[in-house]
Amino acid sequence: MSVTTLTVGRLFIGGEWTDAADGGRMDVIAPSTGEKIADVARAGVADVDAAVAAARRAFDEGPWPRLSSRERARVLQRAYALMRERAEELAQLESLDVGKPITFARVVDVNNAAELYEYYAALGHRLDGEVREITAAAHAYIRPEPLGVVAAITPFNFPLILSSTKIAPALAAGNTVVHKPASDTPLSALLMAEILRDAGVPEGVFNVVTGPGSTLGDHLVGHPDVDKVAFTGSTEVGAHAAGLAGRSLTPFTAELGGNAANILFADADLDRAVHTIISAFVFNAGQFCMAGPRLLVERSLYGVVLGILKDAVPQVPFGDIADPATVIGPLASRTQLDKVSALVERARAAGARVVTGGHAVEHDGGFFYAPTVIADVAPDAEVVVDEVFGPVLTVQPFDTEDEAVALANGTPFGLASGIQTADLARAHRVAARLRAGITWINGWAVLDPSVPFGGVKASGWGREGGPEALQSYQKAHSIVFDLGGTA
Ligand code: NAD
């Protein structure tokens, strides 16, 4: 199946497939081979204007915000059903575009994305307002209303899931959307445009502009007709975009970088913990904002765990993304591969010990990097403090619970965290002290549409998932009747 048969590669604006106003195109490269698999429209600011105008019209004049929430929910439920019907197509596209092993594209990306539509369809069935008791002389009720035009900006690593975390609740609440996927991985967004149209999303309610963030991003974020920006991406770009949104006081949710600590106490079930530790840093080739790239090990286990990882990590199935057994695929771009390679080289030069991996791997011309474990690193080493975003694990020993907590909290980020221990009291005690949006105990990356995730500190603010995300696409409108009597 060729990718070009799966997507028309044009912009989706106002319910129509259109070319970029200046006719621009850009190549889409398969990370597993380094070869071009498709090309898509390269939108410019005129196309952003057209998409925002279509979304504005659909919000101000179209049926979508005026439908009952139940009617909208039915459309989202149909989108869920169509995603299930076209699951294999979505999985193949996501796998090729991002370089994901096919099993993960099927089981994680497509499943989770579809379930987000199912979940917000269910929540959308009951977007009830509230009556508030005030005084006998007045009557108040609170209407949850949509915000308007939502700009949904997503990164390269989980295009389908991270667009769904925004689009499903935004649509359920009655907003209209302009979606800008990452320029390296735009394909599933175009297939979703088709699916949402076929599910019955009216024209102009969902629009997709593909193109580089450097030219489109500022224009979209600062656009006077955008009422909310939902951004997922790096801390650097997120901070810049938040500043821009701040100038026009546009509500902004920021899901930014991560650098989670995984704390292993000596009392943990070691077999289970090792499995968790490895999957937490190799999943999606480490390009996972909630990966666990920093292992903190109680000192009595330090040498033992390094020995186990040295033997076990090279055994993780690596390579061909079409093979259902493959766990680790390539990095998503040449840029990402170069960035990870350079970071590990600098760590080595600074005296860190590479226990296994530590090099790129030639495989079919793709952007592969061997899963890597690094020991003997200082807590303030660049490879520990910065977000590496590759299959790289640093390992540091600790002596006390306090020290483990200090190391875990010792980077600018605060997205995810994990604790591996058999001591339940300790698990709860330590979890409460971790500065992170989510903490997994005796596992990793257990995610569900109903469980909110998001960051603190440099990992951003706002939550995706759960009713919390739905509320972030609504505003409370209080309507108060003066009943004319005496209080
Ligand atoms: P990025 O910040 O480079 O790009 C993210 C998106 O922003 C892309 O669509 C990009 O085109 C766009 N963009 C670029 N310049 C812009 C501008 N000036 N204004 C507005 N948008 C602009 O991030 P990336 O490299 O694609 O993704 C990796 C990063 O995303 C990592 O830091 C990772 O941790 C983070 N991430 C966070 C979460 C989360 O939920 N917190 C999830 C996934 C990824």
Short mmCIF file of C-alpha atoms and ligand atoms in Angstrom, two decimals:
data_model
loop_
_atom_site.label_atom_id
_atom_site.label_comp_id
_atom_site.label_asym_id
_atom_site.label_seq_id
_atom_site.Cartn_x
_atom_site.Cartn_y
_atom_site.Cartn_z
CA MET A 1 0.00 0.00 0.00
CA SER A 2 1.54 3.29 -1.03
CA VAL A 3 1.22 6.24 1.28
CA THR A 4 0.19 8.53 -1.54
CA THR A 5 -2.96 6.45 -2.03
CA LEU A 6 -3.81 7.05 1.62
CA THR A 7 -3.75 10.82 1.65
CA VAL A 8 -4.37 13.51 -0.88
CA GLY A 9 -1.57 15.63 0.57
CA ARG A 10 -3.49 18.89 0.33
CA LEU A 11 -4.76 21.32 2.93
CA PHE A 12 -8.25 20.75 4.32
CA ILE A 13 -9.98 24.12 4.68
CA GLY A 14 -13.69 24.83 4.91
CA GLY A 15 -14.55 21.24 4.01
CA GLU A 16 -12.49 21.33 0.77
CA TRP A 17 -9.09 19.93 -0.19
CA THR A 18 -7.03 22.86 -1.43
CA ASP A 19 -3.48 23.59 -2.51
CA ALA A 20 -1.33 26.11 -0.69
CA ALA A 21 -2.05 29.61 -2.06
CA ASP A 22 1.50 29.81 -3.41
CA GLY A 23 1.46 26.19 -4.64
CA GLY A 24 4.19 25.17 -2.15
CA ARG A 25 4.81 21.48 -1.43
CA MET A 26 7.06 19.71 1.05
CA ASP A 27 8.44 16.19 1.18
CA VAL A 28 7.54 13.64 3.81
CA ILE A 29 10.44 11.31 4.64
CA ALA A 30 10.14 7.79 6.08
CA PRO A 31 12.45 7.64 9.13
CA SER A 32 12.92 3.89 8.62
CA THR A 33 14.57 4.33 5.19
CA GLY A 34 15.38 8.03 4.84
CA GLU A 35 13.36 8.02 1.60
CA LYS A 36 10.53 10.25 0.46
CA ILE A 37 7.13 8.61 0.89
CA ALA A 38 4.80 11.48 0.04
CA ASP A 39 4.58 15.19 -0.39
CA VAL A 40 2.04 17.51 1.12
CA ALA A 41 1.05 21.14 0.73
CA ARG A 42 3.37 23.60 2.41
CA ALA A 43 0.96 26.18 3.74
CA GLY A 44 1.84 29.84 4.16
CA VAL A 45 0.26 32.58 6.22
CA ALA A 46 -2.46 33.18 3.61
CA ASP A 47 -3.56 29.57 4.09
CA VAL A 48 -3.59 30.00 7.86
CA ASP A 49 -5.81 33.06 7.36
CA ALA A 50 -8.14 31.02 5.14
CA ALA A 51 -8.32 28.15 7.66
CA VAL A 52 -8.96 30.46 10.60
CA ALA A 53 -11.61 32.33 8.58
CA ALA A 54 -13.34 29.03 7.75
CA ALA A 55 -13.27 27.97 11.40
CA ARG A 56 -14.48 31.41 12.51
CA ARG A 57 -17.42 31.28 10.07
CA ALA A 58 -18.28 27.75 11.14
CA PHE A 59 -18.29 28.86 14.76
CA ASP A 60 -20.15 32.16 14.31
CA GLU A 61 -22.69 31.04 11.74
CA GLY A 62 -22.57 27.27 11.33
CA PRO A 63 -24.58 24.56 13.01
CA TRP A 64 -21.86 22.93 15.13
CA PRO A 65 -21.87 25.08 18.30
CA ARG A 66 -25.67 25.24 18.12
CA LEU A 67 -26.26 21.50 17.98
CA SER A 68 -27.21 19.84 21.20
CA SER A 69 -24.21 18.24 22.86
CA ARG A 70 -25.86 14.86 22.24
CA GLU A 71 -25.96 15.48 18.49
CA ARG A 72 -22.29 16.41 18.48
CA ALA A 73 -21.49 13.36 20.58
CA ARG A 74 -23.12 11.13 17.97
CA VAL A 75 -20.81 12.56 15.30
CA LEU A 76 -17.78 11.85 17.51
CA GLN A 77 -19.05 8.34 18.12
CA ARG A 78 -19.23 7.85 14.35
CA ALA A 79 -15.66 9.15 14.07
CA TYR A 80 -14.67 6.51 16.63
CA ALA A 81 -16.40 3.80 14.56
CA LEU A 82 -14.71 4.98 11.35
CA MET A 83 -11.32 5.01 13.05
CA ARG A 84 -11.93 1.41 14.05
CA GLU A 85 -12.95 0.54 10.48
CA ARG A 86 -9.87 2.26 9.06
CA ALA A 87 -7.57 1.24 11.91
CA GLU A 88 -5.10 -0.65 9.77
CA GLU A 89 -4.80 2.24 7.30
CA LEU A 90 -4.21 4.68 10.17
CA ALA A 91 -1.66 2.36 11.77
CA GLN A 92 0.29 1.84 8.53
CA LEU A 93 0.36 5.56 7.87
CA GLU A 94 1.49 6.46 11.39
CA SER A 95 4.08 3.69 11.37
CA LEU A 96 5.64 4.82 8.08
CA ASP A 97 5.43 8.54 8.78
CA VAL A 98 6.86 8.48 12.33
CA GLY A 99 8.95 5.30 12.04
CA LYS A 100 6.92 3.48 14.67
CA PRO A 101 7.05 -0.31 14.92
CA ILE A 102 3.74 -1.46 13.47
CA THR A 103 2.59 -3.28 16.61
CA PHE A 104 2.86 -0.08 18.64
CA ALA A 105 1.15 1.98 15.94
CA ARG A 106 -1.77 -0.47 16.07
CA VAL A 107 -1.98 -1.16 19.78
CA VAL A 108 -0.99 2.20 21.20
CA ASP A 109 -1.47 4.99 18.68
CA VAL A 110 -4.62 4.01 16.85
CA ASN A 111 -6.32 2.40 19.85
CA ASN A 112 -5.67 5.31 22.18
CA ALA A 113 -6.62 7.92 19.59
CA ALA A 114 -9.89 6.16 18.76
CA GLU A 115 -10.69 5.74 22.44
CA LEU A 116 -10.26 9.48 22.97
CA TYR A 117 -13.08 10.09 20.48
CA GLU A 118 -15.17 7.42 22.18
CA TYR A 119 -14.49 8.89 25.61
CA TYR A 120 -15.30 12.49 24.68
CA ALA A 121 -18.38 11.34 22.78
CA ALA A 122 -19.54 9.76 26.05
CA LEU A 123 -18.68 12.82 28.16
CA GLY A 124 -20.23 15.03 25.51
CA HIS A 125 -23.59 13.36 26.06
CA ARG A 126 -23.95 15.25 29.26
CA LEU A 127 -22.57 18.75 29.01
CA ASP A 128 -25.08 19.94 31.55
CA GLY A 129 -24.93 23.35 33.08
CA GLU A 130 -25.69 24.00 36.73
CA VAL A 131 -28.24 25.89 38.71
CA ARG A 132 -26.70 27.76 41.67
CA GLU A 133 -28.66 28.65 44.73
CA ILE A 134 -28.08 32.34 45.41
CA THR A 135 -30.77 34.45 47.06
CA ALA A 136 -34.51 34.14 47.04
CA ALA A 137 -34.64 37.29 44.93
CA ALA A 138 -32.51 35.94 42.12
CA HIS A 139 -31.99 32.80 40.14
CA ALA A 140 -28.69 31.81 38.51
CA TYR A 141 -27.65 29.15 36.10
CA ILE A 142 -24.27 28.48 34.54
CA ARG A 143 -24.01 27.50 30.88
CA PRO A 144 -20.83 25.69 29.76
CA GLU A 145 -20.10 27.33 26.40
CA PRO A 146 -17.46 26.61 23.78
CA LEU A 147 -14.57 29.05 23.43
CA GLY A 148 -14.63 29.47 19.65
CA VAL A 149 -11.79 28.76 17.24
CA VAL A 150 -9.14 26.42 18.67
CA ALA A 151 -5.63 26.22 17.19
CA ALA A 152 -4.36 22.68 17.85
CA ILE A 153 -0.58 22.45 17.38
CA THR A 154 1.09 19.07 17.76
CA PRO A 155 4.63 17.58 17.81
CA PHE A 156 6.16 14.84 15.69
CA ASN A 157 6.22 11.93 18.10
CA PHE A 158 2.54 10.93 18.60
CA PRO A 159 0.68 12.79 15.85
CA LEU A 160 -2.56 10.84 16.01
CA ILE A 161 -2.89 10.57 19.79
CA LEU A 162 -1.86 14.14 20.54
CA SER A 163 -4.15 15.61 17.91
CA SER A 164 -7.00 13.50 19.30
CA THR A 165 -6.35 14.67 22.88
CA LYS A 166 -7.16 18.16 21.62
CA ILE A 167 -9.62 17.73 18.77
CA ALA A 168 -11.99 15.27 20.46
CA PRO A 169 -12.71 17.40 23.57
CA ALA A 170 -12.62 20.66 21.57
CA LEU A 171 -15.27 19.35 19.17
CA ALA A 172 -17.34 17.74 21.92
CA ALA A 173 -17.56 21.14 23.61
CA GLY A 174 -18.75 22.80 20.37
CA ASN A 175 -15.57 24.55 19.23
CA THR A 176 -14.15 24.65 15.73
CA VAL A 177 -10.53 23.69 15.08
CA VAL A 178 -7.53 24.57 12.95
CA HIS A 179 -5.01 21.78 13.33
CA LYS A 180 -1.33 22.23 12.52
CA PRO A 181 0.54 18.93 12.77
CA ALA A 182 4.35 18.80 13.00
CA SER A 183 5.94 19.34 9.61
CA ASP A 184 7.85 16.03 9.76
CA THR A 185 4.74 13.92 10.48
CA PRO A 186 1.65 15.45 8.84
CA LEU A 187 0.00 12.40 7.26
CA SER A 188 -2.44 11.04 9.84
CA ALA A 189 -3.91 14.54 10.29
CA LEU A 190 -5.01 14.46 6.66
CA LEU A 191 -6.57 11.05 7.00
CA MET A 192 -8.37 12.26 10.13
CA ALA A 193 -9.78 15.18 8.09
CA GLU A 194 -11.37 12.61 5.81
CA ILE A 195 -12.64 10.52 8.72
CA LEU A 196 -14.14 13.48 10.57
CA ARG A 197 -15.79 14.74 7.37
CA ASP A 198 -17.25 11.27 6.74
CA ALA A 199 -18.43 11.09 10.35
CA GLY A 200 -20.52 14.22 9.74
CA VAL A 201 -18.37 17.06 11.08
CA PRO A 202 -19.73 20.07 9.14
CA GLU A 203 -17.55 22.08 6.78
CA GLY A 204 -15.19 24.54 8.40
CA VAL A 205 -15.42 22.88 11.82
CA PHE A 206 -12.19 20.96 11.35
CA ASN A 207 -9.37 22.32 9.20
CA VAL A 208 -5.80 21.12 8.66
CA VAL A 209 -2.83 23.22 7.59
CA THR A 210 0.45 21.43 6.96
CA GLY A 211 3.69 23.36 6.92
CA PRO A 212 6.64 24.54 8.97
CA GLY A 213 5.97 25.89 12.44
CA SER A 214 8.62 28.54 11.92
CA THR A 215 6.44 30.30 9.34
CA LEU A 216 2.92 29.23 10.32
CA GLY A 217 3.19 28.96 14.07
CA ASP A 218 3.48 32.59 15.10
CA HIS A 219 0.77 33.62 12.67
CA LEU A 220 -1.65 31.00 13.94
CA VAL A 221 -0.94 31.57 17.63
CA GLY A 222 -1.17 35.35 17.35
CA HIS A 223 -4.19 35.35 15.04
CA PRO A 224 -6.90 37.67 16.38
CA ASP A 225 -9.64 35.20 15.42
CA VAL A 226 -8.16 32.31 17.40
CA ASP A 227 -9.83 31.93 20.80
CA LYS A 228 -7.63 29.23 22.29
CA VAL A 229 -4.29 27.63 21.53
CA ALA A 230 -3.71 24.02 22.55
CA PHE A 231 0.01 23.45 22.11
CA THR A 232 2.08 20.31 22.56
CA GLY A 233 5.77 20.47 21.78
CA SER A 234 9.14 21.49 23.15
CA THR A 235 9.55 23.77 26.13
CA GLU A 236 11.48 26.28 24.04
CA VAL A 237 8.85 26.68 21.32
CA GLY A 238 6.01 26.40 23.86
CA ALA A 239 7.41 29.25 25.94
CA HIS A 240 7.79 31.39 22.83
CA ALA A 241 4.24 30.62 21.67
CA ALA A 242 2.81 31.18 25.16
CA GLY A 243 4.38 34.64 25.18
CA LEU A 244 2.77 35.43 21.87
CA ALA A 245 -0.64 34.18 22.99
CA GLY A 246 -0.21 36.15 26.19
CA ARG A 247 0.03 39.40 24.25
CA SER A 248 -3.51 38.94 22.99
CA LEU A 249 -4.62 37.16 26.20
CA THR A 250 -5.55 34.08 24.20
CA PRO A 251 -6.03 31.07 26.50
CA PHE A 252 -3.11 28.70 26.01
CA THR A 253 -2.49 25.17 27.20
CA ALA A 254 1.12 24.05 27.15
CA GLU A 255 2.08 20.37 27.10
CA LEU A 256 5.85 20.62 26.92
CA GLY A 257 9.05 18.65 27.38
CA GLY A 258 9.67 15.95 29.97
CA ASN A 259 12.58 14.17 31.59
CA ALA A 260 11.04 11.76 34.05
CA ALA A 261 12.81 9.98 36.87
CA ASN A 262 12.07 6.34 37.53
CA ILE A 263 12.97 5.48 41.15
CA LEU A 264 13.91 1.88 41.88
CA PHE A 265 13.96 0.89 45.54
CA ALA A 266 15.83 -2.24 46.60
CA ASP A 267 12.63 -3.93 47.81
CA ALA A 268 10.98 -3.87 44.34
CA ASP A 269 10.14 -7.00 42.37
CA LEU A 270 13.32 -6.81 40.28
CA ASP A 271 12.18 -8.82 37.24
CA ARG A 272 9.09 -6.73 36.87
CA ALA A 273 10.98 -3.49 37.55
CA VAL A 274 13.63 -4.23 34.91
CA HIS A 275 10.92 -4.82 32.33
CA THR A 276 9.31 -1.52 33.32
CA ILE A 277 12.62 0.36 33.28
CA ILE A 278 13.51 -0.84 29.80
CA SER A 279 10.11 -0.25 28.24
CA ALA A 280 9.95 3.20 29.84
CA PHE A 281 13.06 4.37 28.01
CA VAL A 282 12.87 2.48 24.69
CA PHE A 283 9.16 2.99 23.94
CA ASN A 284 8.80 5.07 20.74
CA ALA A 285 12.63 5.04 20.55
CA GLY A 286 12.61 7.27 23.63
CA GLN A 287 10.74 10.02 21.77
CA PHE A 288 8.05 10.10 24.40
CA CYS A 289 7.51 13.16 26.56
CA MET A 290 6.58 10.83 29.42
CA ALA A 291 9.47 8.40 28.88
CA GLY A 292 11.58 7.37 31.87
CA PRO A 293 15.12 8.33 30.76
CA ARG A 294 16.51 8.86 34.29
CA LEU A 295 16.81 5.74 36.42
CA LEU A 296 17.53 6.34 40.11
CA VAL A 297 18.60 3.12 41.84
CA GLU A 298 19.00 2.43 45.53
CA ARG A 299 22.77 2.04 45.89
CA SER A 300 22.78 -1.63 46.99
CA LEU A 301 21.32 -2.51 43.55
CA TYR A 302 23.38 -0.12 41.39
CA GLY A 303 25.95 -2.62 40.11
CA VAL A 304 23.42 -5.44 39.83
CA VAL A 305 21.00 -3.36 37.77
CA LEU A 306 23.73 -2.06 35.45
CA GLY A 307 24.79 -5.68 34.83
CA ILE A 308 21.22 -6.74 34.05
CA LEU A 309 20.67 -3.78 31.72
CA LYS A 310 23.96 -4.40 29.91
CA ASP A 311 22.74 -7.91 29.02
CA ALA A 312 19.04 -7.25 28.54
CA VAL A 313 18.91 -3.97 26.59
CA PRO A 314 20.71 -5.24 23.45
CA GLN A 315 18.17 -8.10 23.34
CA VAL A 316 15.19 -5.80 22.78
CA PRO A 317 13.91 -6.43 19.22
CA PHE A 318 15.21 -3.57 17.06
CA GLY A 319 14.96 -2.60 13.42
CA ASP A 320 12.30 -3.45 10.84
CA ILE A 321 9.18 -1.46 11.74
CA ALA A 322 6.97 -3.73 9.63
CA ASP A 323 7.92 -6.75 11.75
CA PRO A 324 5.25 -7.20 14.45
CA ALA A 325 7.95 -8.30 16.93
CA THR A 326 9.97 -5.07 16.66
CA VAL A 327 9.99 -2.88 19.75
CA ILE A 328 12.53 -0.18 18.82
CA GLY A 329 12.34 1.62 15.49
CA PRO A 330 14.27 4.61 14.17
CA LEU A 331 14.24 8.16 15.45
CA ALA A 332 11.77 10.30 13.57
CA SER A 333 14.23 12.43 11.61
CA ARG A 334 17.88 12.92 10.73
CA THR A 335 17.85 16.02 12.95
CA GLN A 336 16.72 13.97 15.93
CA LEU A 337 19.36 11.31 15.27
CA ASP A 338 22.10 13.92 15.06
CA LYS A 339 20.89 15.60 18.26
CA VAL A 340 20.86 12.36 20.26
CA SER A 341 24.25 11.23 18.90
CA ALA A 342 25.85 14.57 19.78
CA LEU A 343 24.43 14.54 23.33
CA VAL A 344 25.76 11.05 24.03
CA GLU A 345 29.16 11.97 22.58
CA ARG A 346 29.35 15.00 24.85
CA ALA A 347 28.40 12.83 27.85
CA ARG A 348 31.15 10.35 26.96
CA ALA A 349 33.65 13.16 26.56
CA ALA A 350 32.66 14.47 29.99
CA GLY A 351 33.57 11.13 31.56
CA ALA A 352 30.26 9.21 31.66
CA ARG A 353 30.44 5.43 31.15
CA VAL A 354 28.44 4.00 28.24
CA VAL A 355 27.30 0.61 29.51
CA THR A 356 25.65 -0.45 26.27
CA GLY A 357 24.79 1.23 22.96
CA GLY A 358 26.06 4.74 22.41
CA HIS A 359 26.08 4.77 18.61
CA ALA A 360 23.91 5.12 15.52
CA VAL A 361 23.05 1.89 13.70
CA GLU A 362 23.05 1.47 9.92
CA HIS A 363 19.80 -0.23 8.92
CA ASP A 364 18.12 0.32 5.54
CA GLY A 365 19.26 3.96 5.45
CA GLY A 366 16.98 4.82 8.39
CA PHE A 367 17.64 7.03 11.42
CA PHE A 368 18.41 4.28 13.95
CA TYR A 369 20.17 4.71 17.28
CA ALA A 370 21.11 1.79 19.53
CA PRO A 371 19.36 1.69 22.91
CA THR A 372 21.89 3.17 25.28
CA VAL A 373 22.57 2.98 29.02
CA ILE A 374 24.89 5.52 30.62
CA ALA A 375 26.32 5.24 34.16
CA ASP A 376 28.57 7.37 36.36
CA VAL A 377 26.91 10.65 35.51
CA ALA A 378 26.78 13.73 37.72
CA PRO A 379 23.29 14.93 38.67
CA ASP A 380 23.95 18.17 36.79
CA ALA A 381 25.37 16.53 33.64
CA GLU A 382 23.78 17.77 30.42
CA VAL A 383 22.61 14.25 29.49
CA VAL A 384 20.79 14.03 32.85
CA VAL A 385 19.28 17.51 33.02
CA ASP A 386 18.27 18.04 29.38
CA GLU A 387 15.55 16.19 27.53
CA VAL A 388 17.45 13.74 25.25
CA PHE A 389 14.38 12.43 23.41
CA GLY A 390 16.05 9.24 22.21
CA PRO A 391 16.50 5.66 23.51
CA VAL A 392 18.98 6.73 26.19
CA LEU A 393 18.87 5.88 29.89
CA THR A 394 21.09 7.45 32.54
CA VAL A 395 21.50 5.57 35.81
CA GLN A 396 22.31 7.23 39.15
CA PRO A 397 22.56 5.65 42.61
CA PHE A 398 20.91 7.07 45.75
CA ASP A 399 21.18 6.25 49.45
CA THR A 400 18.04 7.66 51.03
CA GLU A 401 14.44 8.40 50.16
CA ASP A 402 15.15 12.13 50.55
CA GLU A 403 18.03 11.91 48.11
CA ALA A 404 15.90 10.00 45.60
CA VAL A 405 13.21 12.69 45.78
CA ALA A 406 15.77 15.49 45.40
CA LEU A 407 17.35 13.84 42.35
CA ALA A 408 13.95 13.10 40.83
CA ASN A 409 12.85 16.72 41.24
CA GLY A 410 16.25 18.04 40.21
CA THR A 411 15.61 19.02 36.60
CA PRO A 412 13.55 21.89 35.17
CA PHE A 413 10.90 19.40 33.96
CA GLY A 414 7.93 17.89 35.77
CA LEU A 415 5.75 15.78 33.50
CA ALA A 416 5.92 12.12 34.54
CA SER A 417 7.62 10.06 37.24
CA GLY A 418 7.70 6.48 38.46
CA ILE A 419 8.33 4.51 41.64
CA GLN A 420 9.19 0.82 41.71
CA THR A 421 8.80 -0.55 45.24
CA ALA A 422 7.00 -3.26 47.20
CA ASP A 423 6.46 -0.87 50.13
CA LEU A 424 3.04 0.70 49.60
CA ALA A 425 3.42 3.30 52.31
CA ARG A 426 6.66 4.46 50.75
CA ALA A 427 5.07 4.54 47.30
CA HIS A 428 2.35 6.93 48.49
CA ARG A 429 4.76 8.99 50.59
CA VAL A 430 7.26 9.47 47.76
CA ALA A 431 4.58 10.02 45.10
CA ALA A 432 3.20 12.96 47.03
CA ARG A 433 6.66 14.59 47.05
CA LEU A 434 7.35 14.26 43.32
CA ARG A 435 6.83 17.41 41.31
CA ALA A 436 5.20 15.89 38.25
CA GLY A 437 1.81 15.73 36.56
CA ILE A 438 1.60 11.94 36.78
CA THR A 439 3.32 9.22 38.84
CA TRP A 440 3.24 5.53 37.96
CA ILE A 441 3.79 3.01 40.71
CA ASN A 442 5.16 -0.42 39.76
CA GLY A 443 4.57 0.23 36.08
CA TRP A 444 4.97 2.88 33.41
CA ALA A 445 2.88 4.73 30.84
CA VAL A 446 -0.43 3.29 31.94
CA LEU A 447 -2.60 5.88 30.22
CA ASP A 448 -6.33 6.14 29.68
CA PRO A 449 -8.52 8.86 28.15
CA SER A 450 -10.12 9.38 31.55
CA VAL A 451 -6.83 10.09 33.37
CA PRO A 452 -5.54 13.66 32.99
CA PHE A 453 -1.90 14.23 32.17
CA GLY A 454 0.16 17.37 31.86
CA GLY A 455 3.08 19.10 33.43
CA VAL A 456 4.40 21.38 36.11
CA LYS A 457 7.46 23.66 35.86
CA ALA A 458 9.05 23.62 32.38
CA SER A 459 6.75 20.78 31.31
CA GLY A 460 3.91 23.28 30.96
CA TRP A 461 0.45 23.74 32.34
CA GLY A 462 -3.04 22.54 31.61
CA ARG A 463 -4.20 18.95 31.43
CA GLU A 464 -5.16 16.68 28.57
CA GLY A 465 -7.47 13.73 29.10
CA GLY A 466 -10.38 13.40 31.50
CA PRO A 467 -13.11 15.95 32.19
CA GLU A 468 -10.31 18.42 32.97
CA ALA A 469 -9.46 18.68 29.27
CA LEU A 470 -13.09 19.11 28.26
CA GLN A 471 -13.41 22.01 30.70
CA SER A 472 -10.38 23.67 29.16
CA TYR A 473 -12.37 24.03 25.92
CA GLN A 474 -15.36 25.59 27.69
CA LYS A 475 -16.13 28.81 29.47
CA ALA A 476 -18.68 29.26 32.19
CA HIS A 477 -21.36 31.78 31.28
CA SER A 478 -23.36 32.80 34.34
CA ILE A 479 -26.93 33.89 33.71
CA VAL A 480 -28.57 35.60 36.65
CA PHE A 481 -32.23 36.56 36.83
CA ASP A 482 -33.27 39.28 39.21
CA LEU A 483 -36.68 38.03 40.30
CA GLY A 484 -37.75 41.48 41.43
CA GLY A 485 -38.72 40.53 44.97
CA THR A 486 -36.94 41.23 48.23
CA ALA A 487 -34.09 39.06 49.39
P1 NAD B 1 8.48 21.50 18.59
O1 NAD B 1 8.28 22.41 19.72
O2 NAD B 1 9.65 21.67 17.72
O3 NAD B 1 7.19 21.56 17.62
C1 NAD B 1 5.88 21.35 18.11
C2 NAD B 1 4.90 21.99 17.15
O4 NAD B 1 5.06 23.42 17.21
C3 NAD B 1 5.11 21.61 15.70
O5 NAD B 1 3.87 21.48 15.05
C4 NAD B 1 5.88 22.80 15.15
O6 NAD B 1 5.74 22.95 13.75
C5 NAD B 1 5.18 23.92 15.90
N1 NAD B 1 5.91 25.20 15.95
C6 NAD B 1 7.20 25.46 15.65
N2 NAD B 1 7.47 26.78 15.80
C7 NAD B 1 6.33 27.34 16.23
C8 NAD B 1 5.97 28.67 16.60
N3 NAD B 1 6.83 29.68 16.53
N4 NAD B 1 4.70 28.90 17.03
C9 NAD B 1 3.82 27.88 17.12
N5 NAD B 1 4.10 26.61 16.76
C10 NAD B 1 5.33 26.34 16.33
O7 NAD B 1 8.41 20.02 19.20
P2 NAD B 1 8.73 18.65 18.48
O8 NAD B 1 10.21 18.56 18.27
O9 NAD B 1 7.82 18.42 17.33
O10 NAD B 1 8.26 17.61 19.61
C11 NAD B 1 9.09 17.17 20.63
C12 NAD B 1 8.81 17.91 21.90
O11 NAD B 1 7.44 17.81 22.24
C13 NAD B 1 9.57 17.32 23.08
O12 NAD B 1 10.07 18.35 23.87
C14 NAD B 1 8.49 16.55 23.83
O13 NAD B 1 8.73 16.36 25.19
C15 NAD B 1 7.31 17.42 23.61
N6 NAD B 1 6.07 16.67 23.84
C16 NAD B 1 5.32 16.95 24.93
C17 NAD B 1 4.18 16.21 25.19
C18 NAD B 1 3.32 16.48 26.39
O14 NAD B 1 2.22 15.98 26.46
N7 NAD B 1 3.78 17.27 27.35
C19 NAD B 1 3.81 15.19 24.31
C20 NAD B 1 4.61 14.93 23.22
C21 NAD B 1 5.75 15.68 22.97
#
